[in-house]
mmCIF file with all atom_site columns, C-alpha atoms in Angstrom:
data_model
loop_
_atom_site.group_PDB
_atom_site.id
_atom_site.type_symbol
_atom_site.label_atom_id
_atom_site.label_alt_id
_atom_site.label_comp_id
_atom_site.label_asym_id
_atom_site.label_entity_id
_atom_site.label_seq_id
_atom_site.pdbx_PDB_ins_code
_atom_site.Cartn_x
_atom_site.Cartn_y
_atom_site.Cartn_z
_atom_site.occupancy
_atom_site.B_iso_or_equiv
_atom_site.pdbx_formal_charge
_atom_site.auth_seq_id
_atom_site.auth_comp_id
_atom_site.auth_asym_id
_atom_site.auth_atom_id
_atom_site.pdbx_PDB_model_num
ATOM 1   C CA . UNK A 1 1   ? 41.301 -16.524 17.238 1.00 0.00 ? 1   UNK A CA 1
ATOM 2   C CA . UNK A 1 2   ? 44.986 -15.935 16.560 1.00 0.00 ? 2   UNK A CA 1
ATOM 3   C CA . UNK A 1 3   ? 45.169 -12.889 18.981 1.00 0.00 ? 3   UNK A CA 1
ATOM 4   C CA . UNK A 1 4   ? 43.506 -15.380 21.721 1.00 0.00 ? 4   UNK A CA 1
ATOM 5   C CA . UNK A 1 5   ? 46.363 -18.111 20.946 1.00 0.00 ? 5   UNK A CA 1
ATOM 6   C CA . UNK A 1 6   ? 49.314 -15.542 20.931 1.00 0.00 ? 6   UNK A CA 1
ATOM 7   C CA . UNK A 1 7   ? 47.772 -14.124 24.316 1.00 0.00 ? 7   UNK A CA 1
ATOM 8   C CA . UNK A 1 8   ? 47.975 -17.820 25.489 1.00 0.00 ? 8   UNK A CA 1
ATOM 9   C CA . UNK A 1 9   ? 50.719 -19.077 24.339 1.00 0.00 ? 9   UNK A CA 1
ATOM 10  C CA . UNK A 1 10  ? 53.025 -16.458 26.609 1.00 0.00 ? 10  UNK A CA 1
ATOM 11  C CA . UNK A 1 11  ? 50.593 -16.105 29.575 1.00 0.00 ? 11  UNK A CA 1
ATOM 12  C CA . UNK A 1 12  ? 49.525 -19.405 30.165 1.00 0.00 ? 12  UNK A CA 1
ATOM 13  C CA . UNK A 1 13  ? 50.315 -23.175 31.300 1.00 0.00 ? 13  UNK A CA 1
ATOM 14  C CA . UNK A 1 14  ? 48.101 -25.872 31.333 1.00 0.00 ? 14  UNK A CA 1
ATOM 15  C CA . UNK A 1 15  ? 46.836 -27.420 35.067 1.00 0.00 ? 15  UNK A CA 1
ATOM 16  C CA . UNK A 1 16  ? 48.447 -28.109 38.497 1.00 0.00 ? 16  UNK A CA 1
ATOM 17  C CA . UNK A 1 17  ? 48.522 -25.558 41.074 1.00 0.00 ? 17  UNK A CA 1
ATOM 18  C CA . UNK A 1 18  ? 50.920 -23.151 41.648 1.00 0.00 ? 18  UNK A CA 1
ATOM 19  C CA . UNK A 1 19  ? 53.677 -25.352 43.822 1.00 0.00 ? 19  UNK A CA 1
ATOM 20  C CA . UNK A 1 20  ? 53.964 -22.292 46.832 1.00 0.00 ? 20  UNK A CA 1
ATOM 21  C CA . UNK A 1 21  ? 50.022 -21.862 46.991 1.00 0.00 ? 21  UNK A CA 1
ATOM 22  C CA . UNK A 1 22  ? 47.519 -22.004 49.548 1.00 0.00 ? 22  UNK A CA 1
ATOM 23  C CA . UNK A 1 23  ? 44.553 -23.556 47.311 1.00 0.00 ? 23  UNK A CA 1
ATOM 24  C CA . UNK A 1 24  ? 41.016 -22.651 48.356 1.00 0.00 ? 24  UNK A CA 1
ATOM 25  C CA . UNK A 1 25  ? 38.672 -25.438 48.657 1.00 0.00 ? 25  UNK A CA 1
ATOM 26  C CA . UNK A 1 26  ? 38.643 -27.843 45.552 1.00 0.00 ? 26  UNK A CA 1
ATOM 27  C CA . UNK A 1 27  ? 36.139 -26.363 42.693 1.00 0.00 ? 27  UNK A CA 1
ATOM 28  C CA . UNK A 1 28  ? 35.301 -28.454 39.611 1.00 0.00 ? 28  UNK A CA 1
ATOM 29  C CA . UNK A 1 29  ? 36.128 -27.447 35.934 1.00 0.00 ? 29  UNK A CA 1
ATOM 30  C CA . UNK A 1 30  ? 33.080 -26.756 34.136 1.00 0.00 ? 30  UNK A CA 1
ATOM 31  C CA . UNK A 1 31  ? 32.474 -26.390 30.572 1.00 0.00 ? 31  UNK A CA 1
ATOM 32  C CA . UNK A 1 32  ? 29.461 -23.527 30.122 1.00 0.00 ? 32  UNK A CA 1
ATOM 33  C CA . UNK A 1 33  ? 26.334 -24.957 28.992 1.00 0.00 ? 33  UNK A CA 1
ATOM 34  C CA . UNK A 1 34  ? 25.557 -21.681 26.688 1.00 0.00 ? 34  UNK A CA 1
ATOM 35  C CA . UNK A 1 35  ? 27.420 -19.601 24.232 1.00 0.00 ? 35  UNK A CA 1
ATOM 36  C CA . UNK A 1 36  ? 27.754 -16.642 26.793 1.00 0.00 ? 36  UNK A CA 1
ATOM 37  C CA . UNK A 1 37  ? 27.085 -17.681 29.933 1.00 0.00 ? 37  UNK A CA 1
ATOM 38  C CA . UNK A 1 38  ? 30.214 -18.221 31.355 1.00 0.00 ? 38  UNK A CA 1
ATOM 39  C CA . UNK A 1 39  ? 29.133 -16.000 35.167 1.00 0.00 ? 39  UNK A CA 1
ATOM 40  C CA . UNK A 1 40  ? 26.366 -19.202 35.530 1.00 0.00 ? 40  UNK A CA 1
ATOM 41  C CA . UNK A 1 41  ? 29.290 -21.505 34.939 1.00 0.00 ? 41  UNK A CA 1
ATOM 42  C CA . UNK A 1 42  ? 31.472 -19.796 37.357 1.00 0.00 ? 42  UNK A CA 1
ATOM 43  C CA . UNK A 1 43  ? 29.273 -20.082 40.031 1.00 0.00 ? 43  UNK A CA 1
ATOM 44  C CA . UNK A 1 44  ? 27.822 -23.307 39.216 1.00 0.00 ? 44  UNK A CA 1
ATOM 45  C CA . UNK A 1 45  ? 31.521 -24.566 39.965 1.00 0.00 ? 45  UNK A CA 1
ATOM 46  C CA . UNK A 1 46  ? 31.746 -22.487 43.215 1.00 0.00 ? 46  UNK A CA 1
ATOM 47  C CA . UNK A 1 47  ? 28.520 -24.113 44.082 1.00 0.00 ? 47  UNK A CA 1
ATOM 48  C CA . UNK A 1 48  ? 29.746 -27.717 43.525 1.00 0.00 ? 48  UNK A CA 1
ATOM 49  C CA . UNK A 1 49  ? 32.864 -26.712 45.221 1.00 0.00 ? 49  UNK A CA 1
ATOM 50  C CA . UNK A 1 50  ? 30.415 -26.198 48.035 1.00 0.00 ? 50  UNK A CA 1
ATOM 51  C CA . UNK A 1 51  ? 28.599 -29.388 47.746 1.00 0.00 ? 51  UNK A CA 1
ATOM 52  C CA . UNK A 1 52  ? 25.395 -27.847 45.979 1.00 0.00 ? 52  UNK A CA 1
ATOM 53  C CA . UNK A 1 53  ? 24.919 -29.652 42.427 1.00 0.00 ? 53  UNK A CA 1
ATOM 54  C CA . UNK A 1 54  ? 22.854 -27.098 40.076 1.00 0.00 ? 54  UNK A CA 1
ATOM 55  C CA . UNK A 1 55  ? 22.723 -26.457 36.028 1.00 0.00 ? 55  UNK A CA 1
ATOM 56  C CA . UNK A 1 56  ? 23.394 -23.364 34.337 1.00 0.00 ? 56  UNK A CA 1
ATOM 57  C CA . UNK A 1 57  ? 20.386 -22.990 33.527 1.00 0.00 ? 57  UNK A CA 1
ATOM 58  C CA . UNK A 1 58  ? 19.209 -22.950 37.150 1.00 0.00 ? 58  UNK A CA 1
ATOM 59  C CA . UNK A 1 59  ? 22.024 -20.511 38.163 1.00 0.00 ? 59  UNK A CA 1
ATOM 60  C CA . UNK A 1 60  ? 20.487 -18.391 35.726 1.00 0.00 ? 60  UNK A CA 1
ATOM 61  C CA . UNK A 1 61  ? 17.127 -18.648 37.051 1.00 0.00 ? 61  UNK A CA 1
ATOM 62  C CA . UNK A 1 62  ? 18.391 -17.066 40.498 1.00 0.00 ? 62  UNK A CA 1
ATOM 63  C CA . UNK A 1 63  ? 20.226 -14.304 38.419 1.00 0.00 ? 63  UNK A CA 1
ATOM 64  C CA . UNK A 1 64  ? 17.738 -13.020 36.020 1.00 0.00 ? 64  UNK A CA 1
ATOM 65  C CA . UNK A 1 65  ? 17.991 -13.026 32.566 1.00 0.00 ? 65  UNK A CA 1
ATOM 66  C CA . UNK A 1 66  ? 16.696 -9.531  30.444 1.00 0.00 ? 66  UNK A CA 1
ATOM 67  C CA . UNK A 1 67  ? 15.928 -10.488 26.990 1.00 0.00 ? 67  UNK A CA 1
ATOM 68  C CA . UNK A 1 68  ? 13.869 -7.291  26.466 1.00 0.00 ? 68  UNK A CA 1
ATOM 69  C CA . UNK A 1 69  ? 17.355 -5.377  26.646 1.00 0.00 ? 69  UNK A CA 1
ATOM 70  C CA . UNK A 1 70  ? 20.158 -7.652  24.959 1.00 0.00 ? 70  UNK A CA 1
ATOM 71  C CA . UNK A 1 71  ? 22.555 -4.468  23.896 1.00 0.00 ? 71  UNK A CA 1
ATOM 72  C CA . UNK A 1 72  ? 25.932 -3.315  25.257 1.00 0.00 ? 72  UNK A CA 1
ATOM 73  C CA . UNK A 1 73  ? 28.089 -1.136  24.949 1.00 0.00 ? 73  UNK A CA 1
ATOM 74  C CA . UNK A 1 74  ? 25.683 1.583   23.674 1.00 0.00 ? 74  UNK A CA 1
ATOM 75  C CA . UNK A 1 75  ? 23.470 3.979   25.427 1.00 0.00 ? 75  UNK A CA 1
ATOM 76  C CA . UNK A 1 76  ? 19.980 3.540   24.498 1.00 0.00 ? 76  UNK A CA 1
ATOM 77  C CA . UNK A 1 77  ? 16.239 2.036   25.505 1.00 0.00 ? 77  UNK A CA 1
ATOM 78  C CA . UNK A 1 78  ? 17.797 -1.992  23.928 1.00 0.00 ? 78  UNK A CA 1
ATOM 79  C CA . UNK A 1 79  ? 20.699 -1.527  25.780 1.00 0.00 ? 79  UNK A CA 1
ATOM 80  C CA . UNK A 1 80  ? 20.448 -3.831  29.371 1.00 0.00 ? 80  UNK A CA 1
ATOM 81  C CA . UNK A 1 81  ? 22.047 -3.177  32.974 1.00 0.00 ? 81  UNK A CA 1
ATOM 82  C CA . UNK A 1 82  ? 24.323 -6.319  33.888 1.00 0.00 ? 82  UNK A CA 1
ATOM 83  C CA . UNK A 1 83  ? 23.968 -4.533  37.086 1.00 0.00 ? 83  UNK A CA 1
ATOM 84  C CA . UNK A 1 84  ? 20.777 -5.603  37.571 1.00 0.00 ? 84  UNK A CA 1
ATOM 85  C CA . UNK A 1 85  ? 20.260 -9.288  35.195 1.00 0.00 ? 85  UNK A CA 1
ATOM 86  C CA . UNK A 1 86  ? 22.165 -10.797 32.774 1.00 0.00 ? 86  UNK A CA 1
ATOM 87  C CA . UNK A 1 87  ? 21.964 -8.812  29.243 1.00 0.00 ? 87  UNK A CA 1
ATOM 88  C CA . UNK A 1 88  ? 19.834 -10.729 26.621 1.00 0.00 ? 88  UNK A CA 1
ATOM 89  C CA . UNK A 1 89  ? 20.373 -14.097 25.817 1.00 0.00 ? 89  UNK A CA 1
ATOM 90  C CA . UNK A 1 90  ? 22.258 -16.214 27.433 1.00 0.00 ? 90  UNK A CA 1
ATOM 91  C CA . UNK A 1 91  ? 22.995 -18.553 23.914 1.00 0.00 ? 91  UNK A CA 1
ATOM 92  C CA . UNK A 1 92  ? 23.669 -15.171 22.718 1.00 0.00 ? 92  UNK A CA 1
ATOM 93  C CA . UNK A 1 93  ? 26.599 -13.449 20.958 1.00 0.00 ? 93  UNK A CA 1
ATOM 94  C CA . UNK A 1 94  ? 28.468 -10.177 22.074 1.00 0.00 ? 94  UNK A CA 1
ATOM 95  C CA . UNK A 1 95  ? 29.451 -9.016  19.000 1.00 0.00 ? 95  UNK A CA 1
ATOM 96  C CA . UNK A 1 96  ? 25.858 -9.449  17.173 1.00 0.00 ? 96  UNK A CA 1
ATOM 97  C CA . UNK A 1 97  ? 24.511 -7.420  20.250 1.00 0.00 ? 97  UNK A CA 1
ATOM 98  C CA . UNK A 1 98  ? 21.766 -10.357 20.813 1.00 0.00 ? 98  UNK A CA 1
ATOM 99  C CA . UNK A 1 99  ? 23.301 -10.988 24.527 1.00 0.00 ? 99  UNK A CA 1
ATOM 100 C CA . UNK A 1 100 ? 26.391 -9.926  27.157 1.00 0.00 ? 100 UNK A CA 1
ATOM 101 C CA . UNK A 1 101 ? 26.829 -11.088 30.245 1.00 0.00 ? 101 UNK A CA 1
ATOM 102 C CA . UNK A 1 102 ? 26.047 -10.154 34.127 1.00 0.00 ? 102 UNK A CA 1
ATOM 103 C CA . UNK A 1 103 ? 28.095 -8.295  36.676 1.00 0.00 ? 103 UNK A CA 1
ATOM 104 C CA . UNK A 1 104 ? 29.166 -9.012  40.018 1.00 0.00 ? 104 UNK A CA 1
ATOM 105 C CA . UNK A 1 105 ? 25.634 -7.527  41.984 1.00 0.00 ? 105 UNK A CA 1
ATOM 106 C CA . UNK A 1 106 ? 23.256 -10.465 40.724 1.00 0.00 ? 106 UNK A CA 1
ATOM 107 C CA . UNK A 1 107 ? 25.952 -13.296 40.946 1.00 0.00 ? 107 UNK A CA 1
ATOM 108 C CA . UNK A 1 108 ? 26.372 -12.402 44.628 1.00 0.00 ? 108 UNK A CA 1
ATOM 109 C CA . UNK A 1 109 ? 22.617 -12.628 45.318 1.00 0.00 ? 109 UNK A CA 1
ATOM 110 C CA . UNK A 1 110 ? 22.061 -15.656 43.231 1.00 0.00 ? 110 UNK A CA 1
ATOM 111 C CA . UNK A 1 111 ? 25.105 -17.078 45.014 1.00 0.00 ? 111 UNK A CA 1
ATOM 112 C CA . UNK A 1 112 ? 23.527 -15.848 48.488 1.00 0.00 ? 112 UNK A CA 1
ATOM 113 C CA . UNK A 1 113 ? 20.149 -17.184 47.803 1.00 0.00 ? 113 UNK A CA 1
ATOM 114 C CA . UNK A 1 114 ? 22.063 -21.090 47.686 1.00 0.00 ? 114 UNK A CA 1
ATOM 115 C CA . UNK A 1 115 ? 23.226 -20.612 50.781 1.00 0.00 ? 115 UNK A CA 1
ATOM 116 C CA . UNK A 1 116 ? 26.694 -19.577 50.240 1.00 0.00 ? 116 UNK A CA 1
ATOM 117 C CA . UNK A 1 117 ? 27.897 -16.534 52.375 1.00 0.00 ? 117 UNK A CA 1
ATOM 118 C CA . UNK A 1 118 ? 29.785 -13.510 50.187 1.00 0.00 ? 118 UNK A CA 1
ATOM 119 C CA . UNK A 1 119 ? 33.003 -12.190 51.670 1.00 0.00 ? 119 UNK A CA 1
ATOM 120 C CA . UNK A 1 120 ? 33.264 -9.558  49.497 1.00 0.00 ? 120 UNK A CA 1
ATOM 121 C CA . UNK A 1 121 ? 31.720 -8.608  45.787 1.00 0.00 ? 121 UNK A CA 1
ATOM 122 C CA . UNK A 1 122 ? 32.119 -5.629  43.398 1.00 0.00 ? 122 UNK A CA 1
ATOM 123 C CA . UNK A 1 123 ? 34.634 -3.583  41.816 1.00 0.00 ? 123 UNK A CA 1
ATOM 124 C CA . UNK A 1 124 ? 37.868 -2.452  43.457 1.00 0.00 ? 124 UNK A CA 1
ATOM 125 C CA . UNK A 1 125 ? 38.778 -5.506  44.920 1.00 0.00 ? 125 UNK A CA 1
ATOM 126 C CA . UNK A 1 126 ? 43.143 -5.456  44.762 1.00 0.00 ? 126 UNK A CA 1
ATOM 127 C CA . UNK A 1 127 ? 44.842 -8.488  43.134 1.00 0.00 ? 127 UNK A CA 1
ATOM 128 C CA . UNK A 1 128 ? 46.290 -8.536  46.870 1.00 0.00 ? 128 UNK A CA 1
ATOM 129 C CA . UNK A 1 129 ? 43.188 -8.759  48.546 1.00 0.00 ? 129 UNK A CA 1
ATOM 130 C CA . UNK A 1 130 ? 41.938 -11.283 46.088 1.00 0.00 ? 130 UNK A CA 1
ATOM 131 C CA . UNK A 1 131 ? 45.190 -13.442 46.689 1.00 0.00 ? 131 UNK A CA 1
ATOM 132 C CA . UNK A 1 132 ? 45.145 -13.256 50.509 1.00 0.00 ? 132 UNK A CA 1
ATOM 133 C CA . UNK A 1 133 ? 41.489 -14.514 49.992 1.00 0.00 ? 133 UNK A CA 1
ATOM 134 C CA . UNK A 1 134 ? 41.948 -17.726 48.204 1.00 0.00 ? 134 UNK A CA 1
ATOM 135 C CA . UNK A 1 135 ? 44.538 -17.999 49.850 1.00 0.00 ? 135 UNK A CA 1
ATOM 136 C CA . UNK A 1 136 ? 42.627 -18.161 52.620 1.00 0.00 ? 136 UNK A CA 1
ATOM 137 C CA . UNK A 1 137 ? 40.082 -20.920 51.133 1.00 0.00 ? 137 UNK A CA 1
ATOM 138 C CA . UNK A 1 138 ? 37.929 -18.482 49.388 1.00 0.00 ? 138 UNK A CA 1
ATOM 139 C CA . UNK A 1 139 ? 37.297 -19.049 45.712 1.00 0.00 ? 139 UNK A CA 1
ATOM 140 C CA . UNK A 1 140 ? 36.627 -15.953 43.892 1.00 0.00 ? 140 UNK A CA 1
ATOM 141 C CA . UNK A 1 141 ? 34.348 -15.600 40.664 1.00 0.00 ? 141 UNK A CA 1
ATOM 142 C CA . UNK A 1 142 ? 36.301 -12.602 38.182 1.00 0.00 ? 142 UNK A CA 1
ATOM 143 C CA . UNK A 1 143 ? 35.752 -10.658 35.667 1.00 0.00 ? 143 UNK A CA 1
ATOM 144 C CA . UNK A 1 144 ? 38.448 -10.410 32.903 1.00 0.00 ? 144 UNK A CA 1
ATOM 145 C CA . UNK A 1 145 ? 39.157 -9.677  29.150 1.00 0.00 ? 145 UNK A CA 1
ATOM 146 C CA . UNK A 1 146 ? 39.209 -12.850 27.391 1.00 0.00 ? 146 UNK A CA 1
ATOM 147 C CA . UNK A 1 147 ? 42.460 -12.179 26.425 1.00 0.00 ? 147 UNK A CA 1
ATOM 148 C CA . UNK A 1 148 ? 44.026 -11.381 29.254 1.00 0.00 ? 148 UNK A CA 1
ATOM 149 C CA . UNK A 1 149 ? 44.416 -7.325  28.020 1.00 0.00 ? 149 UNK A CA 1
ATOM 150 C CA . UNK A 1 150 ? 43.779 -4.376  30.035 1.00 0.00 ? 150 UNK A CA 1
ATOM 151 C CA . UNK A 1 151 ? 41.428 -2.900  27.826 1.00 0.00 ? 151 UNK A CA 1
ATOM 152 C CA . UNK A 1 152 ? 40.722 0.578   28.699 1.00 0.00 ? 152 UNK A CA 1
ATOM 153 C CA . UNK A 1 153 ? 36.932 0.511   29.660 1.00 0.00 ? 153 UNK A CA 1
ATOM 154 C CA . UNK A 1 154 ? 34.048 3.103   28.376 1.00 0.00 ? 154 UNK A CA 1
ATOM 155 C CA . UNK A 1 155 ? 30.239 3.071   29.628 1.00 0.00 ? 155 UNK A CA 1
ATOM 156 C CA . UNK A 1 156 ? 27.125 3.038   28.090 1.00 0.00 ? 156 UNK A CA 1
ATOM 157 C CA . UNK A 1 157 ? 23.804 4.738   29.612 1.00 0.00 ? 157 UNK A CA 1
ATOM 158 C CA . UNK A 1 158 ? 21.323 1.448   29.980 1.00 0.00 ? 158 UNK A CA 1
ATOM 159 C CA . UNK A 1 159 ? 17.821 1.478   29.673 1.00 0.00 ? 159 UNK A CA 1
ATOM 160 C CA . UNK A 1 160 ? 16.933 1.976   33.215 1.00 0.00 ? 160 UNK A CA 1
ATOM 161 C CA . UNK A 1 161 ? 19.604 5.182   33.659 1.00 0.00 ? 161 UNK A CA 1
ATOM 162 C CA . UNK A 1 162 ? 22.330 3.517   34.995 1.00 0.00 ? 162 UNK A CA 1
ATOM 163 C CA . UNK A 1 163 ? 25.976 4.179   33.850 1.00 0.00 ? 163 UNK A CA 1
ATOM 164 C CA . UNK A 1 164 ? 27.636 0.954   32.721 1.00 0.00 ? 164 UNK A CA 1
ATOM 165 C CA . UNK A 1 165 ? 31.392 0.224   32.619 1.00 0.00 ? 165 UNK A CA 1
ATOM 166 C CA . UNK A 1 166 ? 31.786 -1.716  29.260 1.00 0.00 ? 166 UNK A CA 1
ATOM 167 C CA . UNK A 1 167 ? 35.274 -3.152  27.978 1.00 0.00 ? 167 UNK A CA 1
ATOM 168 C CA . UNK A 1 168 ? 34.016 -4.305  24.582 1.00 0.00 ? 168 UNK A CA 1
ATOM 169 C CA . UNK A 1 169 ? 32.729 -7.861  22.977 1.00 0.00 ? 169 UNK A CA 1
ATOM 170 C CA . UNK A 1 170 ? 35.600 -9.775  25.322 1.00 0.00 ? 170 UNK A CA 1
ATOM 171 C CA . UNK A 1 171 ? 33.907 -9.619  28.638 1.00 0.00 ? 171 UNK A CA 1
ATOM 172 C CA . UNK A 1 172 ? 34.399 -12.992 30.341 1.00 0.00 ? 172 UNK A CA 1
ATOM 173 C CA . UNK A 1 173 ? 34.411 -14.912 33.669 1.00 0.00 ? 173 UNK A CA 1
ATOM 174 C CA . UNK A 1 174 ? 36.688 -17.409 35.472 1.00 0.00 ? 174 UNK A CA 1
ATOM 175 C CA . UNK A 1 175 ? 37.551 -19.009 38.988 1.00 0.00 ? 175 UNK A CA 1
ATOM 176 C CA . UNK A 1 176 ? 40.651 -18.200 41.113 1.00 0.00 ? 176 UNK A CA 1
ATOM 177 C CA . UNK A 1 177 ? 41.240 -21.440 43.284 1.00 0.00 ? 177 UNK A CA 1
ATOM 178 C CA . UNK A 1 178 ? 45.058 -20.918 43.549 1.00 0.00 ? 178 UNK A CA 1
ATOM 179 C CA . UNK A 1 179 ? 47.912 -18.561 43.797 1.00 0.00 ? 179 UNK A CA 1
ATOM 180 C CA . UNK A 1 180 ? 51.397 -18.808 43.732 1.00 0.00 ? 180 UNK A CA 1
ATOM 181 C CA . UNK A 1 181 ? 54.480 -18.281 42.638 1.00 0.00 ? 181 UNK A CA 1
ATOM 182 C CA . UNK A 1 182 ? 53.524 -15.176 40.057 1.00 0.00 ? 182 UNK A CA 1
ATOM 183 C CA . UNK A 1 183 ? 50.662 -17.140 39.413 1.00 0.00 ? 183 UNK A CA 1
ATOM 184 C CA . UNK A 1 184 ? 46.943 -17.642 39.251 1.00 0.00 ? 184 UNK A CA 1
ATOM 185 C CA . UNK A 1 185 ? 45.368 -21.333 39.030 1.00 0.00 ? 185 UNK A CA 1
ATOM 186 C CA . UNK A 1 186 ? 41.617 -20.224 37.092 1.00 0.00 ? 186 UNK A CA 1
ATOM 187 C CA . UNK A 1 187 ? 39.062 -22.683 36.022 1.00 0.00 ? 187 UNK A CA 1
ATOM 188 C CA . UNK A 1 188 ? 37.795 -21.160 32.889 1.00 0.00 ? 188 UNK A CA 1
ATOM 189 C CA . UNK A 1 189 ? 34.200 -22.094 31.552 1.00 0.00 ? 189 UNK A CA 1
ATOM 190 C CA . UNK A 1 190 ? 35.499 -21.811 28.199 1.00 0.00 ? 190 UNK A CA 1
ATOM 191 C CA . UNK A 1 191 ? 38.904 -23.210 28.155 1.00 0.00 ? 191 UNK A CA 1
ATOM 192 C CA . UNK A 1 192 ? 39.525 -25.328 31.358 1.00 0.00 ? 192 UNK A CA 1
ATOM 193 C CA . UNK A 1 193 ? 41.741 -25.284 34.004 1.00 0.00 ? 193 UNK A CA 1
ATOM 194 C CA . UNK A 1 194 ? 44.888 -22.594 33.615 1.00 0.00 ? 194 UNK A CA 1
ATOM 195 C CA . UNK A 1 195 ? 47.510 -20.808 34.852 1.00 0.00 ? 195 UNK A CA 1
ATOM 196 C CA . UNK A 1 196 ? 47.860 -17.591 34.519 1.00 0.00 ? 196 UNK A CA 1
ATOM 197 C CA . UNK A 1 197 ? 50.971 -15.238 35.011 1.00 0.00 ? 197 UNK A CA 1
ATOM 198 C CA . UNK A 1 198 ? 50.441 -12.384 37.326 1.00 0.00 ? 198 UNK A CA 1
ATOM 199 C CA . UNK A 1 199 ? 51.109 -9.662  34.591 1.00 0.00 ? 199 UNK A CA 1
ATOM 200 C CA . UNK A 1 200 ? 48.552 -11.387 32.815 1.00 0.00 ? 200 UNK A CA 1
ATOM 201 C CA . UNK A 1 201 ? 45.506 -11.955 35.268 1.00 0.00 ? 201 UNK A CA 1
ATOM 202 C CA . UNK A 1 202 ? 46.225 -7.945  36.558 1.00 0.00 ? 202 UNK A CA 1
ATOM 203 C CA . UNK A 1 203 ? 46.104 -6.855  33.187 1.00 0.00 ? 203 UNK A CA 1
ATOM 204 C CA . UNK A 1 204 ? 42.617 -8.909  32.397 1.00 0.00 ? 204 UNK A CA 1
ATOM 205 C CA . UNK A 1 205 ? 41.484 -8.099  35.631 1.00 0.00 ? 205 UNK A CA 1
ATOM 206 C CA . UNK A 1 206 ? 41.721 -4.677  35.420 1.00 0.00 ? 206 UNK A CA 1
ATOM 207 C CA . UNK A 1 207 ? 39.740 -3.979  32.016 1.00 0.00 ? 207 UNK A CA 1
ATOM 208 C CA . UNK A 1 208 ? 36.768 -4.652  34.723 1.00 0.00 ? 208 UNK A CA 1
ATOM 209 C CA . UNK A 1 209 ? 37.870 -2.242  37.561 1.00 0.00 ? 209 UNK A CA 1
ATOM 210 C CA . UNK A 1 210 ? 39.289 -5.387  39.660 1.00 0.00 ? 210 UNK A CA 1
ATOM 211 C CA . UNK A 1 211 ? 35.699 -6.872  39.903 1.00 0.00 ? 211 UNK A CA 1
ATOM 212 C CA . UNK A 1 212 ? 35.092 -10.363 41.770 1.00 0.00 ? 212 UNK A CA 1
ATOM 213 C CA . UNK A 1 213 ? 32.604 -11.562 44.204 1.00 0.00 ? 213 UNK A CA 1
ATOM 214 C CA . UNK A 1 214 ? 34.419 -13.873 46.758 1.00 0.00 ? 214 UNK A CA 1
ATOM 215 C CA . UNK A 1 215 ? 32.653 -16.781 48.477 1.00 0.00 ? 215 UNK A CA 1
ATOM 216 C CA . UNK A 1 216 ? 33.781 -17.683 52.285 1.00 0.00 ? 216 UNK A CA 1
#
């Protein structure tokens, strides 16, 4: 906990939007109803930002959970494709390899499948593109290190064959409503609403390949 709290305590400031920013629609501050699901929570506030009211739980339900694969972060016939569902349980913990997370292809369809229409989604997306996008009214879910590191990222072969990109137990998921001023407004399932300093959200951002899915 202390590394979280140092990484916070120069990166972040608490609420109100950057003063210069364009803000996307408003979107609600969520806390996650699970240990680990933070991607439901994400868009579960996206969704409410959109006028459609749902649980985690239900989010989840339109994602697809795998509890018959809850590893990560090693190649092997436990280990699950976040690709694909979200890996083992969603009450689950990283570091006791009982459950991960999800990646960017099944939040996108889940998000799709309410109605919402996808601008973009997957890895590669530029912190300038992203900006320009919210700025343009378009919250966007991300993918980050918890503590707002770059953390170099490895793979792991999952049960199915596919090559995951894995950037250890810190995997997590906020909301970009704002930007401005060398900063990023996030609503954080975990920690509530931030700012984050530029150096800061491109150096989390980047430990997952600049992954987002961004709702018009």
């Amino acid at each position: 906990m202390a590394a979280v709290t140092a990484v916070l305590t120069s990166a972040v400031m608490v609420a109100g939007a950057p003063s210069s920013s364009a803000a996307s629609a408003t979107v609600p501050v969520y806390q996650q109803q699970l240990g680990n699901d933070c991607e439901a929570t994400a868009l579960r506030m996206v969704l409410a930002g959109r006028g459609v009211q749902v649980s985690d739980q239900d989010v989840l339900g339109r994602i697809g959970v795998d509890l018959a694969h809850p590893q990560a972060g090693v190649s092997g016939p436990l280990s699950g494709d976040p690709l694909r569902a979200f890996v083992g349980d969603p009450n689950g913990s990283e570091a006791a390899g009982t459950g991960f997370g999800v990646y960017d292809p099944p939040v996108a369809q889940a998000a799709q499948s309410y109605g919402l229409s996808v601008a973009a989604a997957g890895q590669g997306i530029s912190p300038t593109q992203l900006s320009g996008a919210v700025a343009a009214g378009h919250p966007a879910i991300v993918w980050v290190d918890y503590n707002w590191r770059d953390v170099a990222a490895g793979s792991y072969t999952a049960y199915d064959g596919q090559v995951v990109p894995y950037a250890g137990t810190s995997e997590h998921t906020v909301v970009v409503t704002a930007v401005g001023n060398g900063q990023y407004l996030v609503n954080d399932p975990a920690r509530g609403q931030l700012q984050i300093s530029e150096a800061a959200f491109d150096a989390g951002y980047a430990s997952y390949g600049d992954m987002a899915v961004i709702v018009e």
